[in-house]
Amino acid sequence: MKHRILVLLSLLVAVVLVLGACGPKATPTPVPAPTQPPTPAPAPTQPPTPVPAPTQAPTAPEKKPLGLPAPLDKMTWDDVVAAAKGQTVNWWMWGGSDVINAWVNGWLAEELKKRYDITMHQVPVAGPTEFINQVLGEKQAGVHSGGAVDIMWINGENFRTMKEAGLLYGPWAQLVPSGALYDWDDPAIAYDFGYPVEGYEIPWSGAQVVLEYDTAKVPDPPKDMAALIQWIKDHPGLFTYPAPPDFTGSVWVRMMCYYATGGYEQFLGDFNQELFDQKFPACWKLLNEIEPYLWRKGQTYPETQQAHIDLFANGEVYFRMTYGPGDAQTRIDKGQYPPTVRTYVLEDGTIANTNYIAIAYNAAHLPAALVTANFLASFDSQYNTIISLNRYSIMKESALTPEQRNLLASVKRGPAILPPEVLSAHKLPELQAKWLVAIEEGWRKNVLEK
Amino acid sequence: MSRLREHLNLFLMLAPALAVVLVLFMGGLVMGVAQSLGYMPMIGKTDVTLNAYVHILTDENFLRSLALTCWIGFTSSILSTILAIVAALVLRQNLLGTRLTTFIFQLNIPVPHIVGAIGVIFLFSQSGLISRVTHLLGWTQAPADFPVVVWDDWGIGIILEYLWKTTAFTGVILLAVLRSIGEDYEDVARTLGASAWQRLRHVIIPLIMPGILRSSILVFAFTFGSFEVPFLLGKRFPRALPVLSYEYYHDVDLGFRQEAMAISVIIAVLITAIVLVYMKLSETYVRSD
């Protein structure tokens, strides 16, 4: 009797396994593309789209190989696209934003399927160390092809770490069609936190810190860092920042340190321990000085950005800093924030950077990785992030067609978004990676554990 | 002959489970110990040292984390055991509605801890549901007026989550033990004139003591080594040990892995030691019976 049950059970397991294995293979066969209505409706949520998004820029069928690194060295772009057909691309990316996750699994996944027959598989991670560890672990184990990571959302010290450890495929970013849309002579594109990109990653989005506040609660927000610090002291318990190494908390600490140490200009070069030891105690002093006036008297800090978003949305704190100038508008549109929320930049300026898409050196689906990265950087995808994620164009004006420029010019922005001129007039640079690590460590030792 | 076959059968049937335990668990443990000693050939470190342990054990932050973790482990296992005993005693009575109550009581057992932790945030944080109700009632004016229960100094949020989950777990075990014992012993005690308290203290508790000890060991070992609940509900500093280990493991500096592994090994050693003590205790209990 018992034996029979066992046999039955194992049969059941086997059936489930077989079904599971067949499932993904079986789905692409019905050819979903032709059944879909041909009318391109790229963003149904966005009614004011004046002209349907244009189709892929007319890339003349290249006959010459692109000169990509092995194993794709003989391939033209058309060959790469053909090889990518039917592949799944594993995108390891920070998964801390519900809004971005929805975009990746919604619009992006549909477009990739429709245009290239590529299946998007998002692997959401809490931080880049997860995919660095993954690729590093595979390299150590001798898994030089067929790795779990195809493409990554990356920048700064993580890009540097991976490039220096030989964990990235490249150079490719200037060879794919979308590479021509970016100004590789602009240091803001060609250097990632002061480290040369050299074609190992392609720009995906621009980021600049803005402060979110609710006009119903703070009608007249403090204009600059000095005034903000005074505001924090006058309103105990209503301000906080996510604990570094969360990247938003980390950038906020850098901004306060720029202020407390007399400006970022002195730190722009390579890391200098002596200078760090000499200048940064002033910053720890400032951060400890405001600590008793922070949320929960600074005895704890929000663990993640999402925790900070919840605190702000629930009215526990009155400000939130974010790398995404359009975040607030997106959340207002989704009803997560009250419509009275606005954003602004401090008169001292706020830190800005570019973030990128890179490919793992041992990516299992190299062609799909290239096609997806190229598509993410393409006009169509960039334009969609601008209208649906409230991003900004980081593409080179002169590389766009007149229609594309018109499309960008006609984008209507919600009231919670600052005009691009205001943002670019208040840009502060990032420091090189080693400074970042030292500042995060210094914050932990001198502020958190004090 | 058949004896041998029986043994062989037994071995074959146990082999898959043993393989999992030996390869995955022991393999992981061995690698963890090796890395905690600094043996990490993949980043070019092959010297075996006790540096990480010296560093960790002399670090005040580690000791604070250890104290916090012990506090959480002991408080939640003791409180949940007491609650579970009470609940089991109430639920074993075959009154009207106890079947439904028992069902509701067990309902949270399949719910993952991580869901419970999010639930605790939704309910008990300073802008959570309860805080909103007290605000509506006019008892609190602002979120900051609501008592600090989540991300607090004493790990109350963490302990609450563990109580919610483990009380049901222990309760179900004790309920089964109680039902298997039946009421004969108590009836005997009653006819001999024992009061309700005496029956509880001298009859029921000793009878279910092995069950209490075993389930509270499990609860303690779990709450001591669990990561997600203190990660979500704990203060940023000091951290519970598993969270501290995770943090070291994810440091940009790969050199900190040694510390991360050392902490994990210490967690494993402590849990093993405490389980051994418990087992000794329960053994003496059974023997004195």
XYZ file of C-alpha atoms in Angstrom, chain B:
289
model
C 20.014 -13.053 5.096
C 16.755 -11.208 5.367
C 18.342 -9.267 8.196
C 21.061 -8.061 5.867
C 18.539 -7.186 3.251
C 16.577 -5.199 5.748
C 19.681 -3.225 6.638
C 20.483 -2.651 3.015
C 16.942 -1.514 2.376
C 17.093 0.821 5.298
C 20.340 2.281 4.060
C 19.046 2.704 0.524
C 15.944 4.424 1.733
C 17.910 6.767 3.934
C 20.576 7.471 1.331
C 18.849 10.373 -0.449
C 18.154 12.200 2.792
C 21.644 11.467 4.093
C 23.200 12.654 0.867
C 21.364 15.950 1.104
C 22.376 16.419 4.722
C 25.978 15.386 4.249
C 26.753 17.040 0.932
C 24.751 20.221 1.182
C 24.796 20.870 4.894
C 28.175 19.481 5.896
C 29.747 20.703 2.661
C 28.469 24.197 3.302
C 29.627 24.049 6.886
C 33.116 22.935 5.931
C 33.418 25.666 3.323
C 32.109 28.211 5.797
C 34.652 27.193 8.412
C 37.427 27.252 5.794
C 36.479 30.748 4.658
C 36.163 31.976 8.248
C 39.786 30.903 8.712
C 40.741 32.998 5.722
C 41.168 30.146 3.253
C 39.798 31.740 0.069
C 41.924 30.663 -2.890
C 39.600 32.395 -5.356
C 40.718 35.812 -4.171
C 44.246 34.641 -3.640
C 44.157 34.056 0.111
C 45.462 30.745 1.340
C 46.851 31.630 4.778
C 44.882 30.072 7.585
C 44.479 32.466 10.506
C 42.149 33.106 13.394
C 42.222 36.834 12.674
C 38.544 37.066 11.837
C 37.542 35.432 15.123
C 39.892 37.635 17.125
C 38.601 40.683 15.313
C 34.952 39.707 15.775
C 35.152 38.626 19.405
C 36.965 41.781 20.492
C 34.593 44.024 18.576
C 32.098 45.744 20.830
C 29.571 45.892 17.996
C 29.603 42.135 17.643
C 29.060 41.670 21.367
C 26.118 44.061 21.279
C 24.662 42.130 18.364
C 25.177 38.882 20.248
C 23.369 40.255 23.311
C 20.487 41.457 21.161
C 20.204 38.113 19.378
C 20.200 36.183 22.680
C 17.552 38.522 24.040
C 15.335 37.988 21.001
C 15.860 34.211 21.025
C 15.195 33.657 24.719
C 12.314 36.115 25.046
C 10.454 34.836 22.046
C 10.913 31.157 22.879
C 9.925 31.564 26.558
C 6.933 33.823 25.889
C 5.665 31.766 22.979
C 5.934 28.573 25.033
C 3.899 30.068 27.874
C 1.272 31.346 25.456
C 1.210 28.010 23.667
C 0.654 26.071 26.917
C -2.281 28.306 27.797
C -3.706 28.073 24.301
C -3.330 24.289 24.164
C -5.028 23.874 27.558
C -7.958 25.959 26.402
C -8.244 24.376 22.977
C -8.123 20.759 24.148
C -11.479 21.134 25.849
C -14.124 19.855 23.506
C -16.363 22.825 23.906
C -18.620 24.218 21.239
C -16.580 26.122 18.657
C -13.168 24.802 19.710
C -12.765 23.027 16.400
C -13.212 26.280 14.571
C -10.956 28.089 17.069
C -8.292 25.424 16.673
C -8.479 25.842 12.932
C -8.077 29.605 13.209
C -5.298 29.123 15.740
C -3.321 27.020 13.265
C -4.085 29.181 10.280
C -0.838 31.148 10.337
C 1.453 28.107 10.336
C 1.830 27.972 6.536
C 2.290 31.772 6.252
C 5.966 32.629 5.662
C 7.780 34.693 8.277
C 8.551 37.384 5.754
C 4.843 37.968 5.201
C 4.320 38.135 8.956
C 7.094 40.708 9.212
C 5.514 42.923 6.571
C 2.212 42.516 8.410
C 3.844 43.716 11.629
C 5.092 46.819 9.809
C 1.630 47.494 8.366
C -0.018 47.106 11.754
C 2.421 48.418 14.317
C 4.704 50.979 12.668
C 4.222 54.590 13.640
C 2.170 55.199 10.542
C 0.611 51.723 10.519
C -3.016 50.695 10.728
C -3.248 50.787 14.524
C -1.589 54.189 14.621
C -4.145 55.408 12.094
C -6.990 54.145 14.255
C -5.624 55.853 17.369
C -5.271 59.002 15.273
C -8.909 58.758 14.183
C -9.935 58.288 17.810
C -7.954 61.374 18.702
C -5.523 59.528 20.986
C -2.485 60.474 18.908
C -1.895 63.669 16.961
C 1.039 62.692 14.756
C 2.744 59.418 13.804
C 5.538 60.208 16.279
C 3.025 60.044 19.182
C 2.449 56.347 18.580
C 4.699 54.105 20.701
C 7.786 52.768 18.971
C 7.202 49.065 18.376
C 8.903 48.433 15.047
C 12.608 49.252 14.470
C 12.862 49.783 18.234
C 15.619 49.374 20.809
C 14.315 46.123 22.310
C 13.379 44.240 19.181
C 9.691 44.292 20.164
C 8.547 44.147 16.555
C 10.769 41.126 15.928
C 9.563 39.350 19.072
C 5.927 40.095 18.184
C 6.355 38.476 14.797
C 8.006 35.393 16.298
C 5.295 35.112 18.951
C 2.573 35.301 16.343
C 4.134 32.518 14.316
C 5.744 30.220 16.896
C 2.926 30.238 19.441
C 0.780 28.445 16.912
C 3.620 26.054 16.087
C 4.317 25.121 19.718
C 0.612 25.150 20.512
C -0.180 22.581 17.849
C 2.570 20.273 19.113
C 1.429 20.586 22.726
C -2.180 20.098 21.731
C -1.276 16.814 20.074
C 0.678 15.729 23.163
C -2.198 16.664 25.462
C -4.739 14.801 23.366
C -2.596 11.668 23.314
C -2.276 11.759 27.101
C -6.006 11.953 27.601
C -7.682 12.997 30.833
C -7.278 9.829 32.894
C -4.316 11.092 34.918
C -6.155 14.255 35.794
C -9.262 12.334 36.756
C -7.184 10.231 39.093
C -5.623 13.335 40.600
C -9.040 14.925 40.945
C -10.493 11.945 42.753
C -7.523 12.109 45.107
C -8.426 15.694 45.871
C -5.940 17.691 43.801
C -6.947 21.277 43.060
C -6.934 22.685 39.530
C -3.563 24.353 40.096
C -2.093 21.188 41.590
C -3.318 19.165 38.624
C -1.681 21.604 36.244
C 1.555 21.940 38.193
C 2.090 18.303 39.182
C 0.263 16.321 36.520
C -0.100 18.091 33.200
C 3.114 20.112 33.039
C 5.385 17.162 33.884
C 3.569 15.022 31.325
C 3.990 17.504 28.503
C 7.455 18.675 29.582
C 9.338 16.709 26.897
C 7.093 18.301 24.273
C 7.630 21.757 25.754
C 11.393 21.352 25.813
C 11.654 20.018 22.307
C 9.431 22.580 20.692
C 11.063 25.459 22.536
C 14.502 24.240 21.384
C 13.268 24.409 17.829
C 11.815 27.856 18.364
C 14.991 29.115 19.990
C 17.272 27.702 17.308
C 15.090 29.230 14.630
C 14.729 32.684 16.155
C 18.434 32.818 16.924
C 19.534 32.068 13.392
C 16.784 33.603 11.305
C 17.584 36.477 8.999
C 14.564 38.005 7.328
C 12.547 39.052 10.365
C 15.315 41.039 12.127
C 16.364 42.394 8.729
C 12.918 43.857 8.127
C 11.906 44.753 11.677
C 15.230 45.451 13.406
C 17.010 48.677 14.143
C 19.862 49.672 11.870
C 22.307 49.276 14.761
C 22.964 47.042 16.606
C 21.894 44.290 14.221
C 20.921 40.721 14.963
C 23.829 38.347 14.258
C 22.472 36.839 11.011
C 21.893 40.343 9.629
C 25.383 41.396 10.686
C 26.835 38.378 8.912
C 24.867 39.178 5.766
C 26.109 42.741 5.874
C 29.734 41.670 6.092
C 29.179 39.159 3.301
C 27.835 41.870 1.029
C 30.554 44.378 1.758
C 32.278 45.747 -1.340
C 35.538 44.641 0.261
C 35.707 40.882 -0.319
C 38.112 40.655 2.636
C 35.137 40.973 4.974
C 33.821 37.574 3.922
C 36.091 36.042 6.508
C 34.261 37.948 9.235
C 30.889 37.098 7.723
C 31.721 33.394 7.811
C 33.183 33.650 11.304
C 29.890 35.103 12.542
C 27.924 32.346 10.839
C 30.157 29.686 12.368
C 29.715 31.281 15.801
C 25.928 31.232 15.313
C 26.058 27.547 14.385
C 28.288 26.675 17.348
C 26.108 28.578 19.822
C 22.908 26.979 18.577
C 24.470 23.524 18.703
C 25.737 24.120 22.241
C 22.360 25.323 23.455
C 20.556 22.417 21.813
C 22.941 19.987 23.537
C 22.252 21.594 26.910
C 18.530 21.407 26.274
C 18.747 17.756 25.294
C 20.665 16.986 28.470
C 17.948 18.787 30.401
C 15.105 16.897 28.787
C 16.964 13.618 29.315
C 17.249 14.200 33.064
C 13.610 15.147 33.070
C 12.572 11.900 31.480
C 14.808 9.894 33.767
C 13.539 11.471 37.001
C 10.017 10.541 35.977
